[in-house]
PDB file of C-alpha atoms in Angstrom:
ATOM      1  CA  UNK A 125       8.006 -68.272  22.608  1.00  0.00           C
ATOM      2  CA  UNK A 126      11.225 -70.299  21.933  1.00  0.00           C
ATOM      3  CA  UNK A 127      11.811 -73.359  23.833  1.00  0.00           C
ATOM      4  CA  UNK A 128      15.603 -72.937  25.591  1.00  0.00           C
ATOM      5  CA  UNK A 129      15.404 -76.302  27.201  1.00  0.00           C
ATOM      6  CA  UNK A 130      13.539 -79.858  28.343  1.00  0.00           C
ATOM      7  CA  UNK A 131      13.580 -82.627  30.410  1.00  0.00           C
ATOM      8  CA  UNK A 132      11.345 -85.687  31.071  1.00  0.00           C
ATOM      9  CA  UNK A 133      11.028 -87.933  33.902  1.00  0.00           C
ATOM     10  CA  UNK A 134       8.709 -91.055  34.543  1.00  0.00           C
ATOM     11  CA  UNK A 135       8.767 -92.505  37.860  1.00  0.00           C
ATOM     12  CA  UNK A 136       5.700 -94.987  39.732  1.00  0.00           C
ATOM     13  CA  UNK A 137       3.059 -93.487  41.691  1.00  0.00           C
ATOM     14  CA  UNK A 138       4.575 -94.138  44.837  1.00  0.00           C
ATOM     15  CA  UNK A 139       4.326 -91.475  47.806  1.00  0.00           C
ATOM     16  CA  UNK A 140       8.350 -91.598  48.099  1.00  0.00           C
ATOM     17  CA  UNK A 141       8.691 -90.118  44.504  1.00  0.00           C
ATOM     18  CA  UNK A 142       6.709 -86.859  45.525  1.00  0.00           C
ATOM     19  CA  UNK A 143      10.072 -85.826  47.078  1.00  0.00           C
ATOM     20  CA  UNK A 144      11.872 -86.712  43.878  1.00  0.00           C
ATOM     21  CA  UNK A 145       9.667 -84.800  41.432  1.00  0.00           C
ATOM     22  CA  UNK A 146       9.730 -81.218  43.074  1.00  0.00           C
ATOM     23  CA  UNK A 147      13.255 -81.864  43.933  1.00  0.00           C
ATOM     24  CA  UNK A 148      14.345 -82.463  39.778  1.00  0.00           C
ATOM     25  CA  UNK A 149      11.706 -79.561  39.090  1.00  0.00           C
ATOM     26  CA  UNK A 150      12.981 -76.831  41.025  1.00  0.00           C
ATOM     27  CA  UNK A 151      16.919 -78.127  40.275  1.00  0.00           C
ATOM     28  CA  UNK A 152      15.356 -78.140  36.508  1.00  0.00           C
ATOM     29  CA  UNK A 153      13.712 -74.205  37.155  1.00  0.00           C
ATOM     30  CA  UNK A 154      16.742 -72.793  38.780  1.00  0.00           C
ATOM     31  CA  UNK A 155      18.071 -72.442  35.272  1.00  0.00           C
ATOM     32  CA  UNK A 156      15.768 -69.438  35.455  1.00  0.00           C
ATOM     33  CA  UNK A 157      17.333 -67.649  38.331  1.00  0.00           C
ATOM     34  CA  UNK A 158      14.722 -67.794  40.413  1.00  0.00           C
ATOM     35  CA  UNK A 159      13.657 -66.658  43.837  1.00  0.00           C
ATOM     36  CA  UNK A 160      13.468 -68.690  47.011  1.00  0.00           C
ATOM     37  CA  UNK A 161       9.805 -68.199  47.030  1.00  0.00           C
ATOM     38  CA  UNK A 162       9.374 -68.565  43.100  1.00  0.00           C
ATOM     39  CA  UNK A 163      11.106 -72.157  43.566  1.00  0.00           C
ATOM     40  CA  UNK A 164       9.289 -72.610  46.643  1.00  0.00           C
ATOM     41  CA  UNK A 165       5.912 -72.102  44.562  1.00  0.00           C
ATOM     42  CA  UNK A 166       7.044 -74.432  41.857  1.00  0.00           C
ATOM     43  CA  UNK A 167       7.765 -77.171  44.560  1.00  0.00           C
ATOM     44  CA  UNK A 168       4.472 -76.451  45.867  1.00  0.00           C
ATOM     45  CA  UNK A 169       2.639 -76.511  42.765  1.00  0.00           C
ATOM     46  CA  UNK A 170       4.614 -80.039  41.424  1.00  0.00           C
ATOM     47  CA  UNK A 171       4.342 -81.520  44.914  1.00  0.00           C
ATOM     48  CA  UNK A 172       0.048 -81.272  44.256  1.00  0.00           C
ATOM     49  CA  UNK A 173      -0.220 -82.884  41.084  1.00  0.00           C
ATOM     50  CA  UNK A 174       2.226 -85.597  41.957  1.00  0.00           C
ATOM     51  CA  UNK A 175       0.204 -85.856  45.264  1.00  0.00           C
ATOM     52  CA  UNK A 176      -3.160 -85.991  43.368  1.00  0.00           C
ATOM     53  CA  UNK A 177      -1.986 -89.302  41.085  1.00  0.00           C
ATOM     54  CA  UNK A 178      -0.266 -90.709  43.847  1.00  0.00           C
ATOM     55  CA  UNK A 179      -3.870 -90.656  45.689  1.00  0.00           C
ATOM     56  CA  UNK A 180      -6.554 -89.953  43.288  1.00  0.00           C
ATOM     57  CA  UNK A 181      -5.293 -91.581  39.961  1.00  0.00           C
ATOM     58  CA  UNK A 182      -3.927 -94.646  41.448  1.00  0.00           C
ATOM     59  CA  UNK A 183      -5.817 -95.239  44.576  1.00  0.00           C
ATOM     60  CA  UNK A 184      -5.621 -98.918  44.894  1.00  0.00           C
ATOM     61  CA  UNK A 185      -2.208 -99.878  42.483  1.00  0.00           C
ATOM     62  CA  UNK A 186       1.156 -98.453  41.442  1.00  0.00           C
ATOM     63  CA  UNK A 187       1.053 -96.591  38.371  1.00  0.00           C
ATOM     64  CA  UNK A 188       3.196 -94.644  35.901  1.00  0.00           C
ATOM     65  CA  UNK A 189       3.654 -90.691  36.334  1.00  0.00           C
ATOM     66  CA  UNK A 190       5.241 -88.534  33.828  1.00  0.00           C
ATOM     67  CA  UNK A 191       6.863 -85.122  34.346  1.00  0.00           C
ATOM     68  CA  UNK A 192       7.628 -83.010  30.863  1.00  0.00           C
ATOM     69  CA  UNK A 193       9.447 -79.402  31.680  1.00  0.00           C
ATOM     70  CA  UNK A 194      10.256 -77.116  29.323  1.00  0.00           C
ATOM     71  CA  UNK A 195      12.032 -73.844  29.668  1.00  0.00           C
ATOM     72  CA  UNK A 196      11.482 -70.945  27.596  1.00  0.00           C
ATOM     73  CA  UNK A 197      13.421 -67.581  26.019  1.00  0.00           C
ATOM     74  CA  UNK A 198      10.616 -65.616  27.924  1.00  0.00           C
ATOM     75  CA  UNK A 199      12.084 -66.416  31.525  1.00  0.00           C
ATOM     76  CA  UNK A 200       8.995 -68.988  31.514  1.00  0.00           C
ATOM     77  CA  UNK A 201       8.980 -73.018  32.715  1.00  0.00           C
ATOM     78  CA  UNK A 202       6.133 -74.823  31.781  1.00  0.00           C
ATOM     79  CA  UNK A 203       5.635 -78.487  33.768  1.00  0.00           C
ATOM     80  CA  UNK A 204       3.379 -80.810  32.660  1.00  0.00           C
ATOM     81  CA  UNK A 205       2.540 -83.811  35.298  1.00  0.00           C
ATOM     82  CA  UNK A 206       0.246 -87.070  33.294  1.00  0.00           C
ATOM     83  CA  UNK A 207      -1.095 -90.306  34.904  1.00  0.00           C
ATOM     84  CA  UNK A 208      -2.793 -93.202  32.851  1.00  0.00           C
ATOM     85  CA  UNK A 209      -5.279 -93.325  35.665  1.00  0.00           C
ATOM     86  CA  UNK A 210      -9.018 -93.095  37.153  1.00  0.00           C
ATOM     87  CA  UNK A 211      -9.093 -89.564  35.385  1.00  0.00           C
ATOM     88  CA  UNK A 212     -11.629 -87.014  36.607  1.00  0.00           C
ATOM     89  CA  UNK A 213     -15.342 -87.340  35.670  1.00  0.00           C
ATOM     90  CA  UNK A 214     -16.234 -83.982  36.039  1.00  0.00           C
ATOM     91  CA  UNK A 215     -12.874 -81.305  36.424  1.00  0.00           C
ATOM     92  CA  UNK A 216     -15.234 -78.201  37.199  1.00  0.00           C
ATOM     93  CA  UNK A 217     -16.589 -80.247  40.159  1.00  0.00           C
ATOM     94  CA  UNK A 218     -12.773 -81.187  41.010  1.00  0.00           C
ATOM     95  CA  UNK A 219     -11.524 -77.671  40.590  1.00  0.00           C
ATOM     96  CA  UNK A 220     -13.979 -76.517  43.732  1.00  0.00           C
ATOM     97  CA  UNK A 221     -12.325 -75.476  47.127  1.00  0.00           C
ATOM     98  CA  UNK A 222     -12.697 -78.268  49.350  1.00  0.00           C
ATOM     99  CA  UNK A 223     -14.092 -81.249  47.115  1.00  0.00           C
ATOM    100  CA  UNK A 224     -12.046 -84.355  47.259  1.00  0.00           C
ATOM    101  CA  UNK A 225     -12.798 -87.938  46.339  1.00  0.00           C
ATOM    102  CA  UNK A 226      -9.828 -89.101  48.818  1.00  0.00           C
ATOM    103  CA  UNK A 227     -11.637 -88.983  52.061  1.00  0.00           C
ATOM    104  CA  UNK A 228     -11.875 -87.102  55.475  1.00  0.00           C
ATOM    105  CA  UNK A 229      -7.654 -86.934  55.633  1.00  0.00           C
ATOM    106  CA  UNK A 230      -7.535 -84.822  52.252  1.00  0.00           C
ATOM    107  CA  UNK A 231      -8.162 -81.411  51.861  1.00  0.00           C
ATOM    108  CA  UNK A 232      -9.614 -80.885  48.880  1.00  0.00           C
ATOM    109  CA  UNK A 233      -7.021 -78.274  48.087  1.00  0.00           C
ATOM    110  CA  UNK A 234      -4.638 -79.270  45.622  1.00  0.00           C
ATOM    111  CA  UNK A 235      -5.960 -77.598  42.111  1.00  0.00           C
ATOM    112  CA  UNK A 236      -6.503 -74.522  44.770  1.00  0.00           C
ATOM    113  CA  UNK A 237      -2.751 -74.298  45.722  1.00  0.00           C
ATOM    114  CA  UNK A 238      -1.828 -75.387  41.897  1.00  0.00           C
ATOM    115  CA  UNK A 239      -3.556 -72.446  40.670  1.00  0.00           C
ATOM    116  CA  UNK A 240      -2.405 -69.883  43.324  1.00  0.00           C
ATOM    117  CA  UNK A 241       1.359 -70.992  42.807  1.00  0.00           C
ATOM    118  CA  UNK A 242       1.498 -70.649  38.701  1.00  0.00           C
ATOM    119  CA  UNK A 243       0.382 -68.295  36.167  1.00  0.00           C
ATOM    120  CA  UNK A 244      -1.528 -70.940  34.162  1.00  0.00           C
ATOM    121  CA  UNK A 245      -3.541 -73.761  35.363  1.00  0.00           C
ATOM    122  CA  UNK A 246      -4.993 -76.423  32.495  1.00  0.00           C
ATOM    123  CA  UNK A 247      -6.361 -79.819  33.570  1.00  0.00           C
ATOM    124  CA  UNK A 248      -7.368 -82.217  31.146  1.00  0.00           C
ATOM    125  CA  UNK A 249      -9.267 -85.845  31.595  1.00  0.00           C
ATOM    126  CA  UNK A 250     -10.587 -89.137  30.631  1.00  0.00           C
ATOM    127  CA  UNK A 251     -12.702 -90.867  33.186  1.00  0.00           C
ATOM    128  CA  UNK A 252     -10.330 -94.622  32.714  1.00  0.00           C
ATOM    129  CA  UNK A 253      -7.646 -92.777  30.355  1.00  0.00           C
ATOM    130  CA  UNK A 254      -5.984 -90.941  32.752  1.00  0.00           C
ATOM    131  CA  UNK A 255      -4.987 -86.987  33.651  1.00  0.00           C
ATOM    132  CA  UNK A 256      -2.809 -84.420  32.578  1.00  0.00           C
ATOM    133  CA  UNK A 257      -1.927 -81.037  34.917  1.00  0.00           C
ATOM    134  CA  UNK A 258      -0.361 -78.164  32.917  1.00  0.00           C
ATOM    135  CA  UNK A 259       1.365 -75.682  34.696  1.00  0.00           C
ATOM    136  CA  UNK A 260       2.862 -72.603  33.406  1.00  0.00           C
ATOM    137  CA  UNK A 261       4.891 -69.832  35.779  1.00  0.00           C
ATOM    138  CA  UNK A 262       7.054 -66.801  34.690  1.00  0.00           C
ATOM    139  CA  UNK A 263      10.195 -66.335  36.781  1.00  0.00           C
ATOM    140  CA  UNK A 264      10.941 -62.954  37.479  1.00  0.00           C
ATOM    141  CA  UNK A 265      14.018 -61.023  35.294  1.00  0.00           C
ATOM    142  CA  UNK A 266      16.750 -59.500  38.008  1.00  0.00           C
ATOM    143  CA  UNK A 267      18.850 -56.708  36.721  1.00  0.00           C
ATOM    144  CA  UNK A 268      22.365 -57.690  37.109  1.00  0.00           C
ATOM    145  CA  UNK A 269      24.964 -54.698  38.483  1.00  0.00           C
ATOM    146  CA  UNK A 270      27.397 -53.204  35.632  1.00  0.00           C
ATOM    147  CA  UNK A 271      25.275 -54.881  32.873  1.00  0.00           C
TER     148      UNK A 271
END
């Protein structure tokens, strides 16, 4: 798979940035040509792992984020979301329906709605070192009339 094109963002961990990142993702995915709901997933899916290091990585502080994006020849964006934070002691335990470590107002949800919204899910961790959330989706090829 060729790379067609990248971008790279690094904002702080605060909640007003959410917004920001799946705003520059889906402008950055709509090279692809994709559907309402396709852009709608990948705002979904970007909106979660910004949400998680907002809450979970950098409960008690203002942190760094990073968001990598990469577009490929295959109709294909890959998003990559990092955090020098807490990191996840045990991801199996965090990739369960319904656990959460940010108390009774979370849902427990996010790597649920991550997964459900992309064609690849990969989450790795340091407990102290921080997290990184790959996320790969496919955009769908439309024919195009008189071509």
């Amino acid at each position: 798979m060729k790379e067609s094109n990248i971008m790279k963002l690094e904002f702080p961990s605060k909640s007003c940035n959410e917004a920001f990142a799946r705003s520059a993702a889906a402008c950055f995915a709509s090279q692809l040509d994709p559907t309402l709901d396709e852009l709608g997933d990948i705002k979904t899916a970007v909106s979660e792992a910004v949400t998680n290091c907002i809450v979970h990585a950098y409960p008690d502080t203002i942190g760094k984020i990073s968001m990598k994006a990469r577009l490929f020849d295959d109709n294909s964006i890959e998003i990559k979301i990092k955090d020098w934070g807490r990191g996840i002691p045990n991801i199996e335990q965090a990739r369960q329906p319904m656990f959460t470590t940010g108390g009774d107002e979370r849902s427990g949800m996010g790597f649920t709605i991550m997964e459900s919204f992309t064609d690849v899910l990969r989450i790795s961790s340091k407990p102290g070192r921080g997290t990184t959330v790959t996320m790969k989706r496919r955009i769908s090829v439309k024919e195009q009339n008189g071509r």
